Tab-separated table of C-alpha atoms and ligand atoms in Angstrom:
chain	number	residue	atom	x	y	z
A	1	MET	CA	32.523	266.255	168.567
A	2	VAL	CA	31.018	263.072	169.954
A	3	ALA	CA	30.698	261.721	173.452
A	4	SER	CA	32.963	258.705	173.865
A	5	ASN	CA	32.251	255.756	176.186
A	6	ALA	CA	34.024	257.379	179.087
A	7	GLY	CA	31.794	260.407	178.673
A	8	GLU	CA	34.507	262.798	177.546
A	9	MET	CA	34.249	264.569	174.206
A	10	ALA	CA	36.345	263.227	171.360
A	11	VAL	CA	37.118	265.360	168.345
A	12	LEU	CA	36.349	263.640	165.086
A	13	SER	CA	38.675	264.231	162.160
A	14	SER	CA	37.071	265.524	158.961
A	15	GLU	CA	37.584	262.118	157.413
A	16	GLU	CA	35.704	260.427	160.250
A	17	MET	CA	32.863	262.947	160.035
A	18	VAL	CA	32.559	262.512	156.299
A	19	TYR	CA	32.669	258.731	156.618
A	20	ASN	CA	29.519	258.977	158.735
A	21	VAL	CA	27.756	260.551	155.760
A	22	VAL	CA	29.027	257.709	153.560
A	23	LEU	CA	27.543	255.205	156.020
A	24	ARG	CA	24.247	257.105	156.087
A	25	GLN	CA	23.949	257.153	152.303
A	26	ALA	CA	24.930	253.479	152.002
A	27	ALA	CA	22.375	252.538	154.691
A	28	LEU	CA	19.630	254.363	152.801
A	29	VAL	CA	20.405	252.426	149.621
A	30	LYS	CA	20.443	249.131	151.524
A	31	LYS	CA	17.104	249.919	153.167
A	32	GLU	CA	15.620	250.703	149.779
A	33	LEU	CA	17.037	247.469	148.357
A	34	LYS	CA	15.491	245.455	151.179
A	35	SER	CA	12.073	247.021	150.900
A	36	ARG	CA	11.881	246.798	147.105
A	37	GLY	CA	14.102	243.840	146.303
A	38	ASP	CA	15.813	245.762	143.519
A	39	LEU	CA	16.843	249.236	142.641
A	40	ASP	CA	14.800	249.670	139.514
A	41	VAL	CA	13.407	253.100	139.071
A	42	LYS	CA	10.041	253.650	140.716
A	43	PRO	CA	7.262	254.271	138.199
A	44	ASP	CA	6.004	257.805	137.665
A	45	VAL	CA	3.144	258.764	139.965
A	46	VAL	CA	1.547	261.603	138.099
A	47	LEU	CA	-1.396	263.855	138.536
A	48	PRO	CA	-3.221	264.495	135.262
A	49	GLY	CA	-1.579	267.336	133.404
A	50	THR	CA	1.671	267.313	135.361
A	51	LEU	CA	3.639	264.763	133.326
A	52	ASN	CA	4.432	267.224	130.572
A	53	LEU	CA	5.484	269.871	133.047
A	54	LEU	CA	7.837	267.437	134.699
A	55	SER	CA	9.386	266.261	131.479
A	56	GLU	CA	9.764	269.894	130.412
A	57	ALA	CA	11.515	270.615	133.696
A	58	TYR	CA	13.915	267.730	133.100
A	59	ASP	CA	14.517	268.863	129.512
A	60	ARG	CA	15.374	272.317	130.779
A	61	CYS	CA	17.868	270.788	133.204
A	62	GLY	CA	19.384	268.917	130.254
A	63	GLU	CA	19.699	272.170	128.305
A	64	VAL	CA	21.452	273.909	131.188
A	65	CYS	CA	23.787	270.964	131.538
A	66	ALA	CA	24.532	270.937	127.789
A	67	GLU	CA	25.221	274.651	127.853
A	68	TYR	CA	27.563	274.775	130.857
A	69	ALA	CA	29.196	271.350	130.879
A	70	LYS	CA	29.266	269.985	127.356
A	71	THR	CA	31.613	267.038	127.895
A	72	PHE	CA	29.807	266.011	131.043
A	73	TYR	CA	26.493	266.288	129.171
A	74	LEU	CA	27.768	263.985	126.402
A	75	GLY	CA	28.768	261.502	129.088
A	76	THR	CA	25.273	261.493	130.527
A	77	LEU	CA	23.877	260.557	127.105
A	78	LEU	CA	25.431	257.115	127.584
A	79	MET	CA	23.213	256.466	130.600
A	80	THR	CA	19.634	255.210	130.543
A	81	PRO	CA	17.064	258.016	130.017
A	82	GLU	CA	15.796	257.805	133.623
A	83	ARG	CA	19.281	258.048	135.064
A	84	ARG	CA	20.415	260.692	132.634
A	85	ARG	CA	17.667	263.149	133.485
A	86	ALA	CA	18.116	262.533	137.211
A	87	ILE	CA	21.821	263.383	136.886
A	88	TRP	CA	20.841	266.571	135.000
A	89	ALA	CA	18.506	267.592	137.829
A	90	ILE	CA	21.267	267.048	140.400
A	91	TYR	CA	23.771	268.925	138.227
A	92	VAL	CA	21.452	271.913	137.912
A	93	TRP	CA	20.854	272.080	141.657
A	94	CYS	CA	24.634	271.975	142.317
A	95	ARG	CA	25.238	274.645	139.713
A	96	ARG	CA	22.580	276.919	141.182
A	97	THR	CA	24.061	276.391	144.632
A	98	ASP	CA	27.523	277.245	143.343
A	99	GLU	CA	26.208	280.334	141.563
A	100	LEU	CA	24.925	281.719	144.856
A	101	VAL	CA	28.540	282.344	145.857
A	102	ASP	CA	30.310	282.341	142.485
A	103	GLY	CA	27.747	283.841	140.123
A	104	PRO	CA	26.981	287.420	139.056
A	105	ASN	CA	25.048	288.177	142.270
A	106	ALA	CA	27.688	286.625	144.494
A	107	SER	CA	28.775	289.913	146.076
A	108	HIS	CA	25.277	290.342	147.590
A	109	ILE	CA	24.989	286.858	148.936
A	110	THR	CA	24.539	286.560	152.675
A	111	PRO	CA	24.418	283.577	155.023
A	112	THR	CA	20.662	284.244	155.275
A	113	ALA	CA	20.254	283.646	151.545
A	114	LEU	CA	21.991	280.304	152.005
A	115	ASP	CA	19.613	279.508	154.894
A	116	ARG	CA	16.681	280.227	152.580
A	117	TRP	CA	18.215	277.990	149.900
A	118	GLU	CA	18.523	275.218	152.499
A	119	ALA	CA	14.890	275.621	153.572
A	120	ARG	CA	13.925	275.290	149.914
A	121	LEU	CA	16.010	272.114	149.698
A	122	GLU	CA	14.182	270.628	152.667
A	123	ASP	CA	10.848	271.535	151.093
A	124	LEU	CA	11.692	269.857	147.836
A	125	PHE	CA	12.847	266.701	149.630
A	126	GLN	CA	9.414	266.660	151.254
A	127	GLY	CA	7.753	266.931	147.865
A	128	ARG	CA	7.095	270.688	147.930
A	129	PRO	CA	9.269	272.114	145.149
A	130	PHE	CA	9.522	275.879	144.712
A	131	ASP	CA	10.050	276.013	140.935
A	132	MET	CA	10.365	273.799	137.862
A	133	MET	CA	13.995	272.863	138.373
A	134	ASP	CA	13.318	272.030	142.022
A	135	ALA	CA	10.392	269.894	140.831
A	136	ALA	CA	12.728	267.851	138.646
A	137	LEU	CA	15.033	267.229	141.622
A	138	ALA	CA	12.052	266.473	143.887
A	139	ASP	CA	11.024	263.801	141.394
A	140	THR	CA	14.573	262.424	141.250
A	141	VAL	CA	14.972	262.117	145.025
A	142	GLY	CA	11.572	260.426	145.178
A	143	LYS	CA	12.684	257.829	142.653
A	144	PHE	CA	16.288	257.157	143.677
A	145	PRO	CA	17.601	256.552	147.200
A	146	VAL	CA	19.418	259.879	147.500
A	147	ASP	CA	20.056	261.186	151.013
A	148	ILE	CA	19.608	264.884	151.785
A	149	GLN	CA	22.838	265.175	153.819
A	150	PRO	CA	25.284	265.629	150.894
A	151	PHE	CA	23.029	268.408	149.534
A	152	LYS	CA	22.979	270.179	152.897
A	153	ASP	CA	26.726	269.721	153.143
A	154	MET	CA	27.254	271.358	149.770
A	155	ILE	CA	25.414	274.436	151.070
A	156	GLU	CA	27.666	274.266	154.135
A	157	GLY	CA	30.622	274.366	151.727
A	158	MET	CA	29.306	277.633	150.301
A	159	ARG	CA	29.014	279.044	153.845
A	160	MET	CA	32.593	277.986	154.483
A	161	ASP	CA	33.752	279.715	151.303
A	162	LEU	CA	32.064	282.935	152.464
A	163	ARG	CA	33.776	283.049	155.825
A	164	LYS	CA	37.130	281.447	155.149
A	165	SER	CA	39.992	282.052	152.730
A	166	ARG	CA	42.746	280.030	154.438
A	167	TYR	CA	43.015	276.382	155.501
A	168	GLN	CA	45.275	275.606	158.438
A	169	ASN	CA	45.935	271.981	157.566
A	170	PHE	CA	44.850	269.183	155.255
A	171	ASP	CA	42.076	268.133	157.619
A	172	GLU	CA	40.387	271.517	157.080
A	173	LEU	CA	40.995	271.414	153.342
A	174	TYR	CA	39.661	267.852	153.125
A	175	LEU	CA	36.406	268.980	154.726
A	176	TYR	CA	36.082	271.838	152.237
A	177	CYS	CA	36.746	269.455	149.314
A	178	TYR	CA	34.132	267.073	150.657
A	179	TYR	CA	31.563	269.851	150.987
A	180	VAL	CA	31.992	271.226	147.480
A	181	ALA	CA	32.902	268.109	145.474
A	182	GLY	CA	32.881	264.863	147.492
A	183	THR	CA	29.177	265.490	148.020
A	184	VAL	CA	28.652	265.287	144.230
A	185	GLY	CA	30.080	261.769	144.231
A	186	LEU	CA	27.694	260.711	147.018
A	187	MET	CA	24.711	262.272	145.228
A	188	SER	CA	25.564	260.621	141.894
A	189	VAL	CA	26.060	256.966	142.810
A	190	PRO	CA	22.457	256.237	143.905
A	191	VAL	CA	21.409	257.413	140.438
A	192	MET	CA	24.246	255.863	138.419
A	193	GLY	CA	23.623	252.550	140.111
A	194	ILE	CA	25.893	249.739	141.260
A	195	ALA	CA	26.285	246.680	139.005
A	196	PRO	CA	23.922	243.917	140.194
A	197	GLU	CA	26.816	241.431	140.084
A	198	SER	CA	29.055	243.615	142.256
A	199	GLN	CA	30.401	241.903	145.370
A	200	ALA	CA	31.862	245.085	146.795
A	201	SER	CA	30.370	246.579	149.917
A	202	MET	CA	28.086	249.545	149.413
A	203	GLU	CA	30.339	251.592	151.705
A	204	SER	CA	33.432	250.911	149.605
A	205	VAL	CA	31.719	252.108	146.426
A	206	TYR	CA	30.496	255.288	148.124
A	207	ASN	CA	33.975	255.809	149.525
A	208	ALA	CA	35.418	255.610	146.016
A	209	ALA	CA	32.839	258.110	144.764
A	210	LEU	CA	33.772	260.444	147.595
A	211	ALA	CA	37.458	259.994	146.720
A	212	LEU	CA	36.806	260.979	143.103
A	213	GLY	CA	35.115	264.190	144.196
A	214	ILE	CA	38.030	264.999	146.531
A	215	ALA	CA	40.602	264.146	143.832
A	216	ASN	CA	38.835	266.387	141.311
A	217	GLN	CA	38.636	269.276	143.746
A	218	LEU	CA	42.281	268.953	144.824
A	219	THR	CA	43.252	268.946	141.133
A	220	ASN	CA	41.097	272.001	140.542
A	221	ILE	CA	42.782	273.784	143.435
A	222	LEU	CA	46.291	272.927	142.211
A	223	ARG	CA	45.438	274.081	138.692
A	224	ASP	CA	43.947	277.380	139.900
A	225	VAL	CA	46.519	278.511	142.516
A	226	GLY	CA	47.335	281.760	140.648
A	227	GLU	CA	43.742	282.597	139.817
A	228	ASP	CA	42.622	282.006	143.418
A	229	ALA	CA	45.528	284.052	144.799
A	230	ARG	CA	44.409	287.000	142.674
A	231	ARG	CA	41.090	286.763	144.535
A	232	GLY	CA	42.958	286.695	147.844
A	233	ARG	CA	42.367	283.000	148.385
A	234	VAL	CA	44.795	280.210	149.226
A	235	TYR	CA	43.288	276.733	149.181
A	236	LEU	CA	46.492	275.053	150.332
A	237	PRO	CA	47.304	273.663	153.793
A	238	GLN	CA	49.104	276.456	155.662
A	239	ASP	CA	51.092	274.062	157.864
A	240	GLU	CA	52.457	272.253	154.803
A	241	LEU	CA	53.412	275.570	153.210
A	242	VAL	CA	55.356	276.499	156.347
A	243	LEU	CA	57.079	273.106	156.417
A	244	ALA	CA	58.178	273.678	152.827
A	245	GLY	CA	59.577	277.073	153.804
A	246	LEU	CA	56.830	278.945	151.960
A	247	SER	CA	54.236	281.542	152.903
A	248	ASP	CA	51.220	283.277	151.369
A	249	ASP	CA	53.570	286.013	150.170
A	250	ASP	CA	55.426	283.518	147.987
A	251	ILE	CA	52.133	282.549	146.423
A	252	PHE	CA	51.149	286.141	145.791
A	253	ALA	CA	54.630	286.780	144.318
A	254	GLY	CA	54.007	283.796	142.014
A	255	LYS	CA	57.597	282.709	141.439
A	256	VAL	CA	58.353	279.085	140.627
A	257	THR	CA	61.227	278.140	142.927
A	258	ASP	CA	62.663	274.783	143.957
A	259	LYS	CA	60.760	275.049	147.230
A	260	TRP	CA	57.544	275.528	145.280
A	261	ARG	CA	58.314	272.613	142.948
A	262	SER	CA	58.953	270.313	145.852
A	263	PHE	CA	55.794	271.477	147.672
A	264	MET	CA	53.747	270.935	144.513
A	265	LYS	CA	55.184	267.452	143.972
A	266	ASN	CA	53.782	266.399	147.328
A	267	GLN	CA	50.393	267.995	146.670
A	268	ILE	CA	50.148	266.250	143.287
A	269	LYS	CA	51.136	262.947	144.864
A	270	ARG	CA	48.289	263.254	147.348
A	271	ALA	CA	45.734	264.131	144.657
A	272	ARG	CA	46.861	261.039	142.702
A	273	MET	CA	46.320	258.878	145.785
A	274	PHE	CA	42.678	259.991	145.850
A	275	PHE	CA	42.335	259.161	142.139
A	276	ASP	CA	43.796	255.693	142.850
A	277	GLU	CA	41.259	255.223	145.642
A	278	ALA	CA	38.459	256.275	143.286
A	279	GLU	CA	39.556	253.817	140.576
A	280	LYS	CA	38.757	250.900	142.859
A	281	GLY	CA	35.080	251.811	142.761
A	282	VAL	CA	34.424	252.618	139.110
A	283	THR	CA	34.301	248.969	138.014
A	284	GLU	CA	31.531	248.339	140.558
A	285	LEU	CA	29.186	250.849	138.934
A	286	SER	CA	26.425	249.754	136.579
A	287	ALA	CA	27.739	249.081	133.068
A	288	ALA	CA	26.290	252.174	131.401
A	289	SER	CA	27.736	254.519	134.017
A	290	ARG	CA	31.296	253.201	133.888
A	291	TRP	CA	32.406	254.790	130.608
A	292	PRO	CA	31.560	258.401	131.455
A	293	VAL	CA	33.038	258.051	134.950
A	294	TRP	CA	36.273	256.488	133.624
A	295	ALA	CA	36.505	259.207	130.992
A	296	SER	CA	36.095	262.015	133.504
A	297	LEU	CA	38.562	260.387	135.900
A	298	LEU	CA	41.236	259.936	133.224
A	299	LEU	CA	40.752	263.440	131.820
A	300	TYR	CA	40.795	265.208	135.145
A	301	ARG	CA	43.801	263.254	136.381
A	302	GLN	CA	45.735	264.368	133.288
A	303	ILE	CA	45.507	267.965	134.501
A	304	LEU	CA	48.052	266.932	137.161
A	305	ASP	CA	50.426	265.726	134.407
A	306	GLU	CA	49.982	269.080	132.673
A	307	ILE	CA	50.927	270.985	135.841
A	308	GLU	CA	54.144	268.948	135.867
A	309	ALA	CA	54.665	269.613	132.158
A	310	ASN	CA	54.344	273.348	132.916
A	311	ASP	CA	57.212	272.934	135.394
A	312	TYR	CA	54.775	273.622	138.275
A	313	ASN	CA	53.951	277.112	137.090
A	314	ASN	CA	50.330	277.197	138.188
A	315	PHE	CA	50.620	280.935	138.925
A	316	THR	CA	50.432	282.248	135.389
A	317	LYS	CA	49.840	279.136	133.258
A	318	ARG	CA	46.557	277.286	133.345
A	319	ALA	CA	47.103	273.554	132.933
A	320	TYR	CA	44.735	272.048	130.412
A	321	VAL	CA	44.452	268.817	128.521
A	322	ARG	CA	44.744	269.164	124.723
A	323	LYS	CA	41.905	268.004	122.532
A	324	THR	CA	43.983	265.204	120.993
A	325	LYS	CA	44.824	263.819	124.437
A	326	LYS	CA	41.162	264.067	125.407
A	327	ILE	CA	40.158	262.097	122.330
A	328	VAL	CA	42.738	259.407	123.061
A	329	ALA	CA	41.347	259.048	126.589
A	330	LEU	CA	37.879	258.100	125.327
A	331	PRO	CA	38.676	254.639	123.890
A	332	VAL	CA	40.916	253.945	126.888
A	333	ALA	CA	37.995	254.785	129.161
A	334	TYR	CA	35.731	252.635	127.017
A	335	ALA	CA	38.081	249.664	127.275
A	336	LYS	CA	38.244	250.067	131.042
A	337	SER	CA	34.463	250.316	131.241
A	338	LEU	CA	34.151	246.843	129.682
A	339	ILE	CA	35.680	245.369	132.815
A	340	SER	CA	32.719	244.332	134.922
A	341	PRO	CA	32.910	243.347	138.598
A	342	THR	CA	32.755	239.649	137.711
A	343	SER	CA	35.264	239.786	134.857
A	344	ARG	CA	37.929	241.265	137.123
A	345	GLU	CA	40.274	238.251	137.375
A	346	PRO	CA	40.379	236.784	133.887
A	347	SER	CA	40.306	240.115	132.061
A	348	LEU	CA	42.801	240.531	129.252
A	349	LEU	CA	42.077	244.222	129.151
A	350	GLU	CA	43.573	244.815	132.547
A	351	LYS	CA	46.811	243.174	131.457
A	352	THR	CA	47.208	245.419	128.402
B	401	GRG	C1	34.085	256.560	141.413
B	401	GRG	C2	32.659	256.203	141.622
B	401	GRG	C3	32.384	254.923	142.304
B	401	GRG	C4	31.613	256.980	141.221
B	401	GRG	C5	31.686	258.277	140.563
B	401	GRG	C6	31.045	259.387	141.381
B	401	GRG	C7	31.255	260.735	140.744
B	401	GRG	C8	30.446	261.089	139.563
B	401	GRG	C9	32.179	261.587	141.259
B	401	GRG	C10	32.521	262.883	140.652
B	401	GRG	C11	32.253	264.027	141.538
B	401	GRG	C12	32.460	265.368	140.851
B	401	GRG	C13	32.199	265.506	139.399
B	401	GRG	C14	32.820	266.413	141.607
B	401	GRG	C15	32.945	267.778	141.108
B	401	GRG	C16	34.388	268.149	141.128
B	401	GRG	C17	34.852	269.388	140.459
B	401	GRG	C18	36.104	269.953	140.976
B	401	GRG	C19	34.243	269.961	139.446
B	401	GRG	C20	34.821	271.157	138.793
B	401	GRG	O1	33.819	271.950	138.332
B	401	GRG	P1	34.209	273.244	137.517
B	401	GRG	O2	34.766	274.256	138.440
B	401	GRG	O3	33.055	273.577	136.660
B	401	GRG	O4	35.412	272.629	136.644
B	401	GRG	P2	36.212	273.243	135.454
B	401	GRG	O5	36.698	274.559	135.950
B	401	GRG	O6	37.334	272.231	135.262
B	401	GRG	O7	35.286	273.289	134.296
């Protein structure tokens, strides 16, 4: 809620609230640009004896990333070494955050544990890391203009997941998707970098990054409807279910009916709109970051096609993209990544 001019309280939609974070992150990058004239990575400031520890911490983050997210890890290898290890450090922090509510100890997790995790986050942003992995992230946020808000918001997403298993409307679901996935987009762009020749506004690139996170999460939700229902969770807008003549019981029953197909068609359409929004920003990223981002966008979007190919049975069939299709997507992503912000108009690639 914010106070409007007339003094009364106006309720902000989730989208408006999230856009404020986009503005905050974009402003931080602009400030950094102004004070340094460029966005090259700051040099290492090291105390004697700590350089090895830090590079070991980053290596460990790389190992974790390689172990849990192989394809994503391969994508990071295309980036410059500085950027790559920073992305690993961010990935590891997100994974640890997620594990607090999804990992083996998840049943013992309390809101207090999340408060402690947040206090640790604030410490590391102030240069007081708690452990090695935190030290890697502390170094990253010291070198790249990464705002703390998306990190805090991801923790908020975990709190939301603890207390909520239904979403009344898309506004509520949008906020959840921002917390758990849109935040990742906002954290990544300051590290991936924007092409120096880009004419796009900082805000529009961050908006596209946010859209990719939302699109990925919506896709994830649509793929995992059955699996989530078995855990008593329904990450679908309740009001839209009602409008389609459906209820939670239909989801728990898991029968593909015409009502379900038609409901799913609309949900898929919306997820695709977020992917379309995201596409507008990928070309603006620095050259080395474009290929992995295109690849992940194309691969994740194909999951939606697979849900359709499964005749919308996301109750008992898990939609996945076959290896051959994945391999085909790589050169397509590569071709798209060759389009730079300045080569937009005359590009032959875009016409093919
Ligand atoms: C588009 C522009 C300008 C920049 C890109 C900015 C980025 C990197 C956005 C991507 C954000 C992202 C990767 C969000 C996470 C989304 C998500 C649903 C991840 C799924 O994680 P898992 O649950 O491990 O997935 P699987 O179950 O599919 O393995």
